[in-house]
Coordinates of C-alpha atoms and ligand atoms in Angstrom, one line a residue:
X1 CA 12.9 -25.8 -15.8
X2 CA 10.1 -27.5 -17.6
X3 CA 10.1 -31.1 -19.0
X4 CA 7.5 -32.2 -21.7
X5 CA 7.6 -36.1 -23.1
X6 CA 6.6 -36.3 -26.8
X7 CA 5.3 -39.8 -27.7
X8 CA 5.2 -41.5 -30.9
X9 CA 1.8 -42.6 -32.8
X10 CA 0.9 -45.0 -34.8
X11 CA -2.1 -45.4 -36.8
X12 CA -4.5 -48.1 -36.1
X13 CA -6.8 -47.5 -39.0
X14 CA -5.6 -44.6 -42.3
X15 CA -8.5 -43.7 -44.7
X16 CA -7.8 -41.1 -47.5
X17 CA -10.8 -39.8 -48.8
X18 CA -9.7 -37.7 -51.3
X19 CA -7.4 -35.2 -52.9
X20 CA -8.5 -32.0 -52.8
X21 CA -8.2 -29.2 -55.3
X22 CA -5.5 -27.1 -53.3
X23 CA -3.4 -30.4 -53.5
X24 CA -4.0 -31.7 -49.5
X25 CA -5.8 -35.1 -48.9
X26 CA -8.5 -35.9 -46.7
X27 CA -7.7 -38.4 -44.4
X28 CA -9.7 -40.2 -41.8
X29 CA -7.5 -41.9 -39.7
X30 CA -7.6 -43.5 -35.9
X31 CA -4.3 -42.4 -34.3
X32 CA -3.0 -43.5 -31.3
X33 CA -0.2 -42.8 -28.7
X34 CA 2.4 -45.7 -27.7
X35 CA 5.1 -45.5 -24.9
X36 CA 8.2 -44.6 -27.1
X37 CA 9.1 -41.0 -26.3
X38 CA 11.4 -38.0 -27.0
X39 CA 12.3 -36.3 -23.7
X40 CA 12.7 -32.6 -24.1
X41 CA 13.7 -29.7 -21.6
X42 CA 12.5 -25.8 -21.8
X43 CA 14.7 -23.1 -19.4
X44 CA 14.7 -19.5 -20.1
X45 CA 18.1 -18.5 -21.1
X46 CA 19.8 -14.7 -21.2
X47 CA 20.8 -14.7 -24.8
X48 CA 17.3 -13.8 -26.9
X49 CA 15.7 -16.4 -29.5
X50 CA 15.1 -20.3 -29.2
X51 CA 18.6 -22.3 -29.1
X52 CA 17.9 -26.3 -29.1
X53 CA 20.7 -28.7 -28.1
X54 CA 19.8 -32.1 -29.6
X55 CA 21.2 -35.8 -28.1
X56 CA 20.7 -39.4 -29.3
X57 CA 19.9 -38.1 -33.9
X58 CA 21.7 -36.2 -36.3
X59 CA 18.9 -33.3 -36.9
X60 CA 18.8 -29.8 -37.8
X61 CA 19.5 -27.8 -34.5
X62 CA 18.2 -24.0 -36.1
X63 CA 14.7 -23.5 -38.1
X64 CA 14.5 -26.4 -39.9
X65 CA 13.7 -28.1 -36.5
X66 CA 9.8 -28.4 -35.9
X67 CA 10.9 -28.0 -32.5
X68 CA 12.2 -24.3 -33.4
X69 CA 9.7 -23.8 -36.0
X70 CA 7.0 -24.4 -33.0
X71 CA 9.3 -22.3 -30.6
X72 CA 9.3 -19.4 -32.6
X73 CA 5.7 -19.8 -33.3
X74 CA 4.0 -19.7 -30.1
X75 CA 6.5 -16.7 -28.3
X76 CA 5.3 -14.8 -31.0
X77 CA 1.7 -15.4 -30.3
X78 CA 2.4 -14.8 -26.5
X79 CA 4.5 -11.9 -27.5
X80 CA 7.6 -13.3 -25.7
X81 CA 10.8 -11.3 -26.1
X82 CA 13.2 -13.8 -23.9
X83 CA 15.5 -16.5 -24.8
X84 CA 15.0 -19.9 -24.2
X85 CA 16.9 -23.0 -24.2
X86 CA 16.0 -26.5 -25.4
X87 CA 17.2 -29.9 -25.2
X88 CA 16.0 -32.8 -26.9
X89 CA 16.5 -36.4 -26.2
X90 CA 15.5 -38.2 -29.5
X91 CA 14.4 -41.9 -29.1
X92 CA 11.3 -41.9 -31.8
X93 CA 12.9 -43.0 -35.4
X94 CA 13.2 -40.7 -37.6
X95 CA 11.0 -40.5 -41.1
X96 CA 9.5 -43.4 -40.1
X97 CA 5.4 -42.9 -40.0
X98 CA 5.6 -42.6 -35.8
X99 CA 4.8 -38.6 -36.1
X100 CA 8.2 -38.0 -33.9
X101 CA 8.7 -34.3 -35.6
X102 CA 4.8 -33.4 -34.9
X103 CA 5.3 -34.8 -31.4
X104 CA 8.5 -33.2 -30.6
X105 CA 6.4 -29.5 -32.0
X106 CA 3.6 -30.9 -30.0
X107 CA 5.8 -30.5 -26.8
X108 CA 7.3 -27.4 -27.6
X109 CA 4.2 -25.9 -27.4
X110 CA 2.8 -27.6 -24.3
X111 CA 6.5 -26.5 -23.0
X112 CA 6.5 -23.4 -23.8
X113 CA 2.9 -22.5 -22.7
X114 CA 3.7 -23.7 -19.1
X115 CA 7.5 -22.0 -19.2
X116 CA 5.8 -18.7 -20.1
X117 CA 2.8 -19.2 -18.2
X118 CA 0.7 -18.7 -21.5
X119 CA -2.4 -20.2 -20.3
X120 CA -3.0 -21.0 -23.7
X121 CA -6.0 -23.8 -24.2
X122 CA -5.2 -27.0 -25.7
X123 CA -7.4 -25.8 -28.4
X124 CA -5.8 -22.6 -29.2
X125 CA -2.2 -24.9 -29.4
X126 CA -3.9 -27.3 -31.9
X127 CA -4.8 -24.2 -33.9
X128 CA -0.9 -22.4 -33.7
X129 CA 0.1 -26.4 -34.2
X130 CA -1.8 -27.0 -37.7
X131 CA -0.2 -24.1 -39.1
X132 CA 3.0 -26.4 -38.9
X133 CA 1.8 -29.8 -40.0
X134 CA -1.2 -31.8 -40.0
X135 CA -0.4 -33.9 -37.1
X136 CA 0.4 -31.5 -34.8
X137 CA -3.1 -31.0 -33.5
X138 CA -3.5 -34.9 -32.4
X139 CA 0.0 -34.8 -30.7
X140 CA -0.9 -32.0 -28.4
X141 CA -2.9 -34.6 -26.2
X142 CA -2.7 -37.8 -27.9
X143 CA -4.6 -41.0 -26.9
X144 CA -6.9 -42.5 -29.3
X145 CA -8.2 -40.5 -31.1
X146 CA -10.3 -40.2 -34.9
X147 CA -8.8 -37.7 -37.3
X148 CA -10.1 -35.8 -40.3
X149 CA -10.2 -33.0 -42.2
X150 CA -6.2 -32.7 -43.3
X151 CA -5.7 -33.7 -39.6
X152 CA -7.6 -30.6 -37.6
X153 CA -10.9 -32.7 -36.9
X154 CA -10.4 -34.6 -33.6
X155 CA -12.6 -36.9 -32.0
X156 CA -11.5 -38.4 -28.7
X157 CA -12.1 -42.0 -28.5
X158 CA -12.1 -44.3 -25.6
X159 CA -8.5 -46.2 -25.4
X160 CA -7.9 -50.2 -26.4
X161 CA -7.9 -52.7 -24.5
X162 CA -4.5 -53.4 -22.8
X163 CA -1.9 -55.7 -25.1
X164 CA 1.4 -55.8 -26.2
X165 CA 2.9 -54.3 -29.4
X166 CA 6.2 -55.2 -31.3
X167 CA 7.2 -52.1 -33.6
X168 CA 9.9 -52.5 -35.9
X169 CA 11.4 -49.4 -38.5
X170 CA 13.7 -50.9 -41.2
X171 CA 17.1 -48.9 -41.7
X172 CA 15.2 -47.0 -44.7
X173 CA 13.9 -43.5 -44.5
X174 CA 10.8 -43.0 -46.3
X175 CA 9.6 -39.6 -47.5
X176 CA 5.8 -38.9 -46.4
X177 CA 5.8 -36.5 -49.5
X178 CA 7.0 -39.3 -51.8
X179 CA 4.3 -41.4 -50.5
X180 CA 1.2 -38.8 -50.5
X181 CA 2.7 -37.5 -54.4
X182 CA 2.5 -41.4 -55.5
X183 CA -0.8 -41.9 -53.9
X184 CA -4.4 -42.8 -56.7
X185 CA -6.5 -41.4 -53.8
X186 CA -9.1 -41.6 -56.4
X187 CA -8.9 -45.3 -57.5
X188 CA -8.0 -46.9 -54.1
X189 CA -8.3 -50.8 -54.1
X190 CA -10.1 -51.0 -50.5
X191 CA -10.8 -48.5 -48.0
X192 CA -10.7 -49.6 -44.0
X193 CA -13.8 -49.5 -41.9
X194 CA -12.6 -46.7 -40.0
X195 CA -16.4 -46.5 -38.3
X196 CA -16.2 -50.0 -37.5
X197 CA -13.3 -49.6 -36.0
X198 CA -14.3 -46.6 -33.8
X199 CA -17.3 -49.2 -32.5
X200 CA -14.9 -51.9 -32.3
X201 CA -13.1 -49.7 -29.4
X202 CA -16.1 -48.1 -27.9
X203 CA -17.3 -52.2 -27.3
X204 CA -13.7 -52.9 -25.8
X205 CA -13.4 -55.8 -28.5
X206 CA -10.0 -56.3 -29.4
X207 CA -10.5 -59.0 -31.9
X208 CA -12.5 -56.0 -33.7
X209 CA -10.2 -54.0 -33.6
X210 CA -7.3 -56.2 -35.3
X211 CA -9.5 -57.7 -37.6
X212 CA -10.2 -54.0 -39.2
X213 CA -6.8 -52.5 -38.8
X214 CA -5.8 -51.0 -43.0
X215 CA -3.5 -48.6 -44.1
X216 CA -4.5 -47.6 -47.5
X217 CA -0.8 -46.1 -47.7
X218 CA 0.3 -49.4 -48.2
X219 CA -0.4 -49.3 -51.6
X220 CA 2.3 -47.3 -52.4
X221 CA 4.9 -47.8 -49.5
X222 CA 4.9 -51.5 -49.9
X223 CA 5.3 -51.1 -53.6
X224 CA 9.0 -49.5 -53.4
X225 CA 9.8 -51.3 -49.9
X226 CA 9.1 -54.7 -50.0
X227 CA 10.5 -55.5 -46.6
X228 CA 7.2 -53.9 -45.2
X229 CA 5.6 -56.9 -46.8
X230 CA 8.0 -59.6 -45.3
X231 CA 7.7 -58.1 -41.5
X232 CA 3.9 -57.9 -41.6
X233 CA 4.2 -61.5 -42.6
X234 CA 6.4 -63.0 -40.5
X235 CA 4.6 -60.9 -37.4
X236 CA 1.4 -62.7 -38.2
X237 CA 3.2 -66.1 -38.8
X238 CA 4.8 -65.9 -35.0
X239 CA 1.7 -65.1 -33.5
X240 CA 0.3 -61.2 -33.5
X241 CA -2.8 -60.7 -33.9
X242 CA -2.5 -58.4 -37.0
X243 CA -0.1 -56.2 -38.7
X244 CA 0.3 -53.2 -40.0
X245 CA 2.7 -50.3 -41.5
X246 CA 2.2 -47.1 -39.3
X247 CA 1.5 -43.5 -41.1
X248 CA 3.4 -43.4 -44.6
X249 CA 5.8 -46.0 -43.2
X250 CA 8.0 -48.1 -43.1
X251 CA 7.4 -48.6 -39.3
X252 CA 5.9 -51.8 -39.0
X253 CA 3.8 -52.9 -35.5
X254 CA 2.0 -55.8 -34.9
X255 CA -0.4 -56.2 -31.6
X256 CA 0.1 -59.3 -29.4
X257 CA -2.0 -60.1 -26.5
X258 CA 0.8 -61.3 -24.6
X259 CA 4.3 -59.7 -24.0
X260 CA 6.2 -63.0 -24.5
X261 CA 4.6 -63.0 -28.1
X262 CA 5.8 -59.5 -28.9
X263 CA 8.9 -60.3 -27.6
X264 CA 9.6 -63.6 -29.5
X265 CA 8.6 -61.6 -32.7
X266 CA 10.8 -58.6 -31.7
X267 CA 13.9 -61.8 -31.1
X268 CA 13.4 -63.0 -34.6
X269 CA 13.1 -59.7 -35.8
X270 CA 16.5 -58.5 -34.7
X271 CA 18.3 -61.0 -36.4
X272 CA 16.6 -60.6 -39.8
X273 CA 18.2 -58.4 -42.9
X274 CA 18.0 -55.6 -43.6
X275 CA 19.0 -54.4 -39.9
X276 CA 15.3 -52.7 -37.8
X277 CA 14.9 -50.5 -34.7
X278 CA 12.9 -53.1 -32.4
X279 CA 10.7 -52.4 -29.4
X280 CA 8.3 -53.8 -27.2
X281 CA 5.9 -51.6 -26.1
X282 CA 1.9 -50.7 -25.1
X283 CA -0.3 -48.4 -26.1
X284 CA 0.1 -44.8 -24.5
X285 CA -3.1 -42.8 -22.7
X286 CA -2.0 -39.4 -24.0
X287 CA 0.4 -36.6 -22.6
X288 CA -1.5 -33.5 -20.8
X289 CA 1.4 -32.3 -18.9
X290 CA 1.6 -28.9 -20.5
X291 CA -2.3 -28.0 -20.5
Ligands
ATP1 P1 4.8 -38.4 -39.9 O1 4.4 -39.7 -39.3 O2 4.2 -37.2 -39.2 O3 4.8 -38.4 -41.4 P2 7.6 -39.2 -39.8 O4 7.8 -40.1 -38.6 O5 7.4 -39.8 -41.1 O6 6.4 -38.2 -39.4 P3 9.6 -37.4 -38.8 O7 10.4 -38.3 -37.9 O8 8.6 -36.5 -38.1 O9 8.8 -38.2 -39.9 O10 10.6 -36.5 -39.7 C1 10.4 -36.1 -41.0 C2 11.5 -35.1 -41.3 O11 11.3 -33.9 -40.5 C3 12.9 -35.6 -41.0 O12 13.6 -36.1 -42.1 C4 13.7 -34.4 -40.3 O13 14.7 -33.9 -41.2 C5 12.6 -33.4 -40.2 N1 12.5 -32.9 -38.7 C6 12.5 -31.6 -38.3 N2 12.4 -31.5 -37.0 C7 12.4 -32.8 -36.5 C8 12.4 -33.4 -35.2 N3 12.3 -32.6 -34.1 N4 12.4 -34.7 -35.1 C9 12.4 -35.5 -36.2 N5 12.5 -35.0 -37.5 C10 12.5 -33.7 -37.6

């Protein structure tokens, strides 16, 4: 049996640069991996074709799973005629801007290149990966990394400095599709300094990296949810550094320098209306397990 961790992203910095003519945005984004995961299981079974057991969410167990989607995907590059058999513990909220489908497909393939003994390089899974979403390719490895392109231009970049993060997803589920369709990527009101950002974390200067974090999502996910608003607020007012929503939302994180910060946030935060998913958590090094 093989075991594979898929960890949820958030985005530290999201640019988009433009939309382009076939309809997909450029993005420039820096992404980074923090220690809430999905735990998932690969064992070769008798019966033929990919069967996935799910625990913990109420999601599609056939093809409209990423994780079968992937599945199917990569034992038909490797030209693998076996059954296998998948389980999936889901912790990461669902449509919530933390990338916890793409992760989850992520780990299929890393599981399913050791189960079969692929030898596949993590390149050659980015590549089978982007044919299923955009941030597939990042979640193969994780980390920090810069994104561009539609999400298939990776640079590595060296990790934060340690601190504490509170992450909070209100009980709404918001549709990355809606968000993208409402976007004006061509009359944006700011655009982050995604470069100065990327030299904020090559110095190791935390302060320059909160003080540059944007999201130029925002614009349209804080619009119809104004809850985003109200936690970014009253993370700031209790002590975090910055906040921020993650990917197309509504996750909400704020960074903390120390844990009893994050924790007092993530106390208030509990107790507040309409009703979050809360954690305390730290920023994640990146998952290699299956390379
Ligand atoms: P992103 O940040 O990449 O936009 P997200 O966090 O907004 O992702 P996901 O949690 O990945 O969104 O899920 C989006 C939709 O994908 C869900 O509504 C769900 O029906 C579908 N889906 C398919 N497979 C999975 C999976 N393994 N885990 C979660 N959602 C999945």
């Amino acid at each position: 049996m093989v075991k594979e961790k898929a960890y949820a992203k958030i985005n530290l910095g999201l640019d988009v640069l433009r939309r382009r003519a076939d309809g997909y945005h450029e993005v420039k984004m820096i992404m980074q991996t923090v220690n809430i995961c999905d735990d998932l299981t690969f064992e070769q079974s008798a019966e033929s074709g990919v069967h996935l057991e799910i625990e913990g969410a109420d999601l599609p167990t056939g093809g409209d799973n990423l994780i079968c989607r992937a599945a199917a995907l990569i034992m038909e590059a490797g030209k693998i005629a076996e059954g296998v058999h998948i389980t999936l513990q889901k912790r990461i909220p669902i449509a919530a801007g933390m990338a916890g489908g793409s992760a989850d497909a992520a780990a299929a393939l890393r599981g399913l290149n050791r189960l079969f003994g692929l030898g596949y390089t993590a390149q050659k899974l980015r590549e089978l990966g982007v044919k299923l979403g955009a941030d597939i390719p990042y979640c193969i490895e994780g980390g920090t990394m810069l994104s561009e392109g539609i999400g298939e231009i990776l640079t590595a970049l060296p990790a934060p400095p340690a601190c504490h993060l509170v992450v909070a997803k209100p009980d709404i589920d918001v549709s990355t599709a809606f968000v993208y369709g409402n976007l004006k990527a061509d009359s944006l009101p700011f655009h982050p300094d995604i470069d100065g950002m990327a030299q904020a974390l090559a110095q190791g200067n935390l302060r320059g990296i909160t003080d540059k974090m944007g999201n130029v999502l925002e614009t349209v996910t804080e619009k119809a949810y104004p809850v985003i608003t109200e936690l970014k607020t009253q993370m700031c007012e209790l002590g975090a550094e910055n906040a921020l929503m993650s990917g197309s939302g509504p996750t909400v994180f704020g960074i903390c320098v120390k844990k009893e910060t994050a924790e007092r946030i993530a106390a208030a935060i509990r107790n507040k209306e309409p009703a979050c998913a809360v954690f305390v958590t730290s920023f994640h090094n990146g998952a290699k397990e299956g390379l």
